[in-house]
């Protein structure tokens, strides 16, 4: 996934309570409480440097980590 305009477009099949974004060098750059949302939504993220990041979503008894990339010119 390539992210532009500081927005993650999410489509979630299960309720998500929290998300964390970590840079590839291991620094947490964002933690957000999502309050159990499901379905399609957009989440504003902070201005991040160009590169790859990991986003981890946490629900009731599960977690899922995905990679995304910040593009730019």
mmCIF file of N, CA and C in Angstrom:
data_model
loop_
_atom_site.group_PDB
_atom_site.id
_atom_site.type_symbol
_atom_site.label_atom_id
_atom_site.label_comp_id
_atom_site.label_asym_id
_atom_site.label_seq_id
_atom_site.Cartn_x
_atom_site.Cartn_y
_atom_site.Cartn_z
ATOM 1 N N UNK A 1 0.842 -1.184 0.000
ATOM 2 C CA UNK A 1 0.000 0.000 0.000
ATOM 3 C C UNK A 1 0.879 1.235 0.000
ATOM 4 N N UNK A 2 0.569 2.181 -0.848
ATOM 5 C CA UNK A 2 1.263 3.463 -0.854
ATOM 6 C C UNK A 2 0.317 4.504 -0.288
ATOM 7 N N UNK A 3 0.815 5.257 0.681
ATOM 8 C CA UNK A 3 0.001 6.261 1.363
ATOM 9 C C UNK A 3 0.436 7.639 0.901
ATOM 10 N N UNK A 4 -0.532 8.454 0.535
ATOM 11 C CA UNK A 4 -0.256 9.846 0.181
ATOM 12 C C UNK A 4 -1.289 10.686 0.931
ATOM 13 N N UNK A 5 -0.971 11.952 1.136
ATOM 14 C CA UNK A 5 -1.873 12.904 1.796
ATOM 15 C C UNK A 5 -2.138 12.541 3.257
ATOM 16 N N UNK A 6 -1.239 11.801 3.881
ATOM 17 C CA UNK A 6 -1.313 11.492 5.312
ATOM 18 C C UNK A 6 -2.627 10.844 5.743
ATOM 19 N N UNK A 7 -3.143 9.953 4.900
ATOM 20 C CA UNK A 7 -4.382 9.250 5.220
ATOM 21 C C UNK A 7 -4.231 7.776 4.879
ATOM 22 N N UNK A 8 -4.617 6.923 5.826
ATOM 23 C CA UNK A 8 -4.703 5.482 5.569
ATOM 24 C C UNK A 8 -6.158 5.162 5.259
ATOM 25 N N UNK A 9 -6.411 4.516 4.139
ATOM 26 C CA UNK A 9 -7.747 4.047 3.797
ATOM 27 C C UNK A 9 -7.853 2.603 4.263
ATOM 28 N N UNK A 10 -8.749 2.345 5.208
ATOM 29 C CA UNK A 10 -8.848 1.029 5.830
ATOM 30 C C UNK A 10 -10.167 0.356 5.497
ATOM 31 N N UNK A 11 -10.101 -0.956 5.287
ATOM 32 C CA UNK A 11 -11.293 -1.770 5.123
ATOM 33 C C UNK A 11 -11.128 -2.949 6.065
ATOM 34 N N UNK A 12 -11.925 -2.955 7.135
ATOM 35 C CA UNK A 12 -11.743 -3.926 8.213
ATOM 36 C C UNK A 12 -12.952 -4.844 8.332
ATOM 37 N N UNK A 13 -12.689 -6.141 8.330
ATOM 38 C CA UNK A 13 -13.756 -7.131 8.461
ATOM 39 C C UNK A 13 -14.162 -7.337 9.917
ATOM 40 N N UNK A 14 -13.243 -7.040 10.857
ATOM 41 C CA UNK A 14 -13.497 -7.243 12.272
ATOM 42 C C UNK A 14 -13.325 -5.929 13.016
ATOM 43 N N UNK A 15 -13.877 -5.846 14.205
ATOM 44 C CA UNK A 15 -13.736 -4.651 15.039
ATOM 45 C C UNK A 15 -12.276 -4.432 15.416
ATOM 46 N N UNK A 16 -11.800 -3.213 15.227
ATOM 47 C CA UNK A 16 -10.422 -2.854 15.550
ATOM 48 C C UNK A 16 -10.452 -1.839 16.684
ATOM 49 N N UNK A 17 -9.708 -2.146 17.747
ATOM 50 C CA UNK A 17 -9.693 -1.279 18.918
ATOM 51 C C UNK A 17 -8.507 -0.330 18.954
ATOM 52 N N UNK A 18 -7.391 -0.752 18.365
ATOM 53 C CA UNK A 18 -6.187 0.081 18.446
ATOM 54 C C UNK A 18 -5.291 -0.174 17.246
ATOM 55 N N UNK A 19 -4.520 0.841 16.870
ATOM 56 C CA UNK A 19 -3.516 0.660 15.831
ATOM 57 C C UNK A 19 -2.233 1.358 16.241
ATOM 58 N N UNK A 20 -1.111 0.760 15.873
ATOM 59 C CA UNK A 20 0.211 1.338 16.115
ATOM 60 C C UNK A 20 0.960 1.359 14.798
ATOM 61 N N UNK A 21 1.700 2.445 14.552
ATOM 62 C CA UNK A 21 2.570 2.525 13.390
ATOM 63 C C UNK A 21 4.004 2.605 13.880
ATOM 64 N N UNK A 22 4.858 1.738 13.303
ATOM 65 C CA UNK A 22 6.265 1.653 13.689
ATOM 66 C C UNK A 22 7.105 1.781 12.425
ATOM 67 N N UNK A 23 8.172 2.570 12.499
ATOM 68 C CA UNK A 23 9.102 2.683 11.371
ATOM 69 C C UNK A 23 9.939 1.407 11.294
ATOM 70 N N UNK A 24 10.603 1.178 10.169
ATOM 71 C CA UNK A 24 11.404 -0.030 10.009
ATOM 72 C C UNK A 24 12.617 -0.054 10.929
ATOM 73 N N UNK A 25 12.985 1.095 11.524
ATOM 74 C CA UNK A 25 14.086 1.089 12.492
ATOM 75 C C UNK A 25 13.578 0.875 13.921
ATOM 76 N N UNK A 26 12.272 0.540 14.070
ATOM 77 C CA UNK A 26 11.723 0.154 15.358
ATOM 78 C C UNK A 26 11.130 1.270 16.205
ATOM 79 N N UNK A 27 11.059 2.488 15.685
ATOM 80 C CA UNK A 27 10.505 3.608 16.458
ATOM 81 C C UNK A 27 8.998 3.701 16.246
ATOM 82 N N UNK A 28 8.256 3.754 17.361
ATOM 83 C CA UNK A 28 6.812 3.950 17.250
ATOM 84 C C UNK A 28 6.551 5.400 16.860
ATOM 85 N N UNK A 29 5.799 5.599 15.779
ATOM 86 C CA UNK A 29 5.524 6.953 15.306
ATOM 87 C C UNK A 29 4.072 7.358 15.528
ATOM 88 N N UNK A 30 3.199 6.392 15.862
ATOM 89 C CA UNK A 30 1.801 6.703 16.118
ATOM 90 C C UNK A 30 1.145 5.555 16.863
ATOM 91 N N UNK A 31 0.275 5.896 17.802
ATOM 92 C CA UNK A 31 -0.603 4.934 18.462
ATOM 93 C C UNK A 31 -1.969 5.599 18.534
ATOM 94 N N UNK A 32 -3.017 4.888 18.141
ATOM 95 C CA UNK A 32 -4.347 5.490 18.110
ATOM 96 C C UNK A 32 -5.390 4.493 18.572
ATOM 97 N N UNK A 33 -6.304 4.950 19.431
ATOM 98 C CA UNK A 33 -7.448 4.158 19.865
ATOM 99 C C UNK A 33 -8.535 4.309 18.811
ATOM 100 N N UNK A 34 -9.004 3.204 18.258
ATOM 101 C CA UNK A 34 -10.030 3.237 17.222
ATOM 102 C C UNK A 34 -11.418 2.882 17.740
ATOM 103 N N UNK A 35 -11.538 2.498 18.986
ATOM 104 C CA UNK A 35 -12.840 2.297 19.615
ATOM 105 C C UNK A 35 -13.695 1.182 19.052
ATOM 106 N N UNK A 36 -13.098 0.173 18.450
ATOM 107 C CA UNK A 36 -13.878 -0.969 17.970
ATOM 108 C C UNK A 36 -14.551 -0.764 16.625
ATOM 109 N N UNK A 37 -13.999 0.100 15.779
ATOM 110 C CA UNK A 37 -14.617 0.343 14.472
ATOM 111 C C UNK A 37 -14.410 -0.838 13.535
ATOM 112 N N UNK A 38 -15.321 -0.990 12.594
ATOM 113 C CA UNK A 38 -15.226 -2.012 11.555
ATOM 114 C C UNK A 38 -15.743 -1.395 10.267
ATOM 115 N N UNK A 39 -15.480 -2.060 9.157
ATOM 116 C CA UNK A 39 -15.939 -1.552 7.872
ATOM 117 C C UNK A 39 -14.875 -0.689 7.218
ATOM 118 N N UNK A 40 -15.309 0.265 6.411
ATOM 119 C CA UNK A 40 -14.408 1.130 5.665
ATOM 120 C C UNK A 40 -14.310 2.484 6.350
ATOM 121 N N UNK A 41 -13.080 2.949 6.539
ATOM 122 C CA UNK A 41 -12.864 4.255 7.163
ATOM 123 C C UNK A 41 -11.523 4.809 6.724
ATOM 124 N N UNK A 42 -11.310 6.075 7.014
ATOM 125 C CA UNK A 42 -10.024 6.715 6.778
ATOM 126 C C UNK A 42 -9.467 7.158 8.120
ATOM 127 N N UNK A 43 -8.152 7.004 8.298
ATOM 128 C CA UNK A 43 -7.482 7.423 9.523
ATOM 129 C C UNK A 43 -6.356 8.378 9.144
ATOM 130 N N UNK A 44 -6.395 9.572 9.718
ATOM 131 C CA UNK A 44 -5.320 10.540 9.493
ATOM 132 C C UNK A 44 -4.085 10.077 10.252
ATOM 133 N N UNK A 45 -2.942 10.143 9.598
ATOM 134 C CA UNK A 45 -1.683 9.775 10.240
ATOM 135 C C UNK A 45 -0.768 10.999 10.232
ATOM 136 N N UNK A 46 0.243 11.006 11.103
ATOM 137 C CA UNK A 46 1.151 12.151 11.120
ATOM 138 C C UNK A 46 1.989 12.221 9.842
ATOM 139 N N UNK A 47 2.571 13.366 9.605
ATOM 140 C CA UNK A 47 3.481 13.519 8.472
ATOM 141 C C UNK A 47 4.699 12.635 8.746
ATOM 142 N N UNK A 48 4.945 11.681 7.861
ATOM 143 C CA UNK A 48 6.035 10.726 8.032
ATOM 144 C C UNK A 48 7.024 10.874 6.885
ATOM 145 N N UNK A 49 8.272 10.568 7.165
ATOM 146 C CA UNK A 49 9.303 10.581 6.130
ATOM 147 C C UNK A 49 9.027 9.494 5.106
ATOM 148 N N UNK A 50 9.499 9.706 3.886
ATOM 149 C CA UNK A 50 9.375 8.713 2.828
ATOM 150 C C UNK A 50 10.031 7.413 3.278
ATOM 151 N N UNK A 51 9.357 6.294 3.074
ATOM 152 C CA UNK A 51 9.913 5.002 3.443
ATOM 153 C C UNK A 51 8.840 4.000 3.793
ATOM 154 N N UNK A 52 9.250 2.865 4.350
ATOM 155 C CA UNK A 52 8.341 1.785 4.715
ATOM 156 C C UNK A 52 8.056 1.796 6.205
ATOM 157 N N UNK A 53 6.826 1.404 6.541
ATOM 158 C CA UNK A 53 6.361 1.370 7.925
ATOM 159 C C UNK A 53 5.526 0.115 8.133
ATOM 160 N N UNK A 54 5.380 -0.270 9.390
ATOM 161 C CA UNK A 54 4.494 -1.371 9.767
ATOM 162 C C UNK A 54 3.337 -0.799 10.573
ATOM 163 N N UNK A 55 2.127 -1.208 10.239
ATOM 164 C CA UNK A 55 0.955 -0.822 11.026
ATOM 165 C C UNK A 55 0.372 -2.104 11.604
ATOM 166 N N UNK A 56 0.146 -2.094 12.921
ATOM 167 C CA UNK A 56 -0.432 -3.249 13.599
ATOM 168 C C UNK A 56 -1.796 -2.860 14.135
ATOM 169 N N UNK A 57 -2.793 -3.685 13.822
ATOM 170 C CA UNK A 57 -4.160 -3.486 14.284
ATOM 171 C C UNK A 57 -4.446 -4.510 15.384
ATOM 172 N N UNK A 58 -5.143 -4.077 16.431
ATOM 173 C CA UNK A 58 -5.469 -4.939 17.568
ATOM 174 C C UNK A 58 -6.978 -5.009 17.746
ATOM 175 N N UNK A 59 -7.493 -6.228 17.895
ATOM 176 C CA UNK A 59 -8.915 -6.437 18.163
ATOM 177 C C UNK A 59 -9.076 -7.320 19.390
ATOM 178 N N UNK A 60 -10.250 -7.892 19.534
ATOM 179 C CA UNK A 60 -10.522 -8.784 20.660
ATOM 180 C C UNK A 60 -9.833 -10.124 20.448
ATOM 181 N N UNK A 61 -8.665 -10.314 21.046
ATOM 182 C CA UNK A 61 -7.943 -11.574 20.963
ATOM 183 C C UNK A 61 -7.175 -11.791 19.667
ATOM 184 N N UNK A 62 -6.981 -10.773 18.860
ATOM 185 C CA UNK A 62 -6.243 -10.925 17.615
ATOM 186 C C UNK A 62 -5.437 -9.666 17.323
ATOM 187 N N UNK A 63 -4.449 -9.812 16.445
ATOM 188 C CA UNK A 63 -3.711 -8.665 15.926
ATOM 189 C C UNK A 63 -3.245 -9.000 14.523
ATOM 190 N N UNK A 64 -3.057 -7.969 13.721
ATOM 191 C CA UNK A 64 -2.634 -8.142 12.335
ATOM 192 C C UNK A 64 -1.679 -7.007 11.988
ATOM 193 N N UNK A 65 -0.552 -7.361 11.354
ATOM 194 C CA UNK A 65 0.447 -6.366 10.968
ATOM 195 C C UNK A 65 0.559 -6.324 9.454
ATOM 196 N N UNK A 66 0.554 -5.117 8.915
ATOM 197 C CA UNK A 66 0.673 -4.901 7.478
ATOM 198 C C UNK A 66 1.791 -3.888 7.223
ATOM 199 N N UNK A 67 2.378 -3.985 6.049
ATOM 200 C CA UNK A 67 3.421 -3.043 5.644
ATOM 201 C C UNK A 67 2.784 -1.989 4.740
ATOM 202 N N UNK A 68 3.210 -0.729 4.881
ATOM 203 C CA UNK A 68 2.802 0.293 3.929
ATOM 204 C C UNK A 68 3.971 1.209 3.646
ATOM 205 N N UNK A 69 3.822 2.001 2.594
ATOM 206 C CA UNK A 69 4.926 2.854 2.155
ATOM 207 C C UNK A 69 4.440 4.290 2.007
ATOM 208 N N UNK A 70 5.257 5.203 2.473
ATOM 209 C CA UNK A 70 5.009 6.633 2.261
ATOM 210 C C UNK A 70 5.767 7.008 1.004
ATOM 211 N N UNK A 71 5.029 7.492 0.013
ATOM 212 C CA UNK A 71 5.652 7.912 -1.239
ATOM 213 C C UNK A 71 5.951 9.398 -1.179
ATOM 214 N N UNK A 72 6.417 9.898 -2.244
ATOM 215 C CA UNK A 72 6.713 11.325 -2.328
ATOM 216 C C UNK A 72 7.638 11.595 -3.497
ATOM 217 N N UNK A 73 7.736 12.872 -3.785
ATOM 218 C CA UNK A 73 8.605 13.212 -4.897
ATOM 219 C C UNK A 73 9.916 13.741 -4.437
#
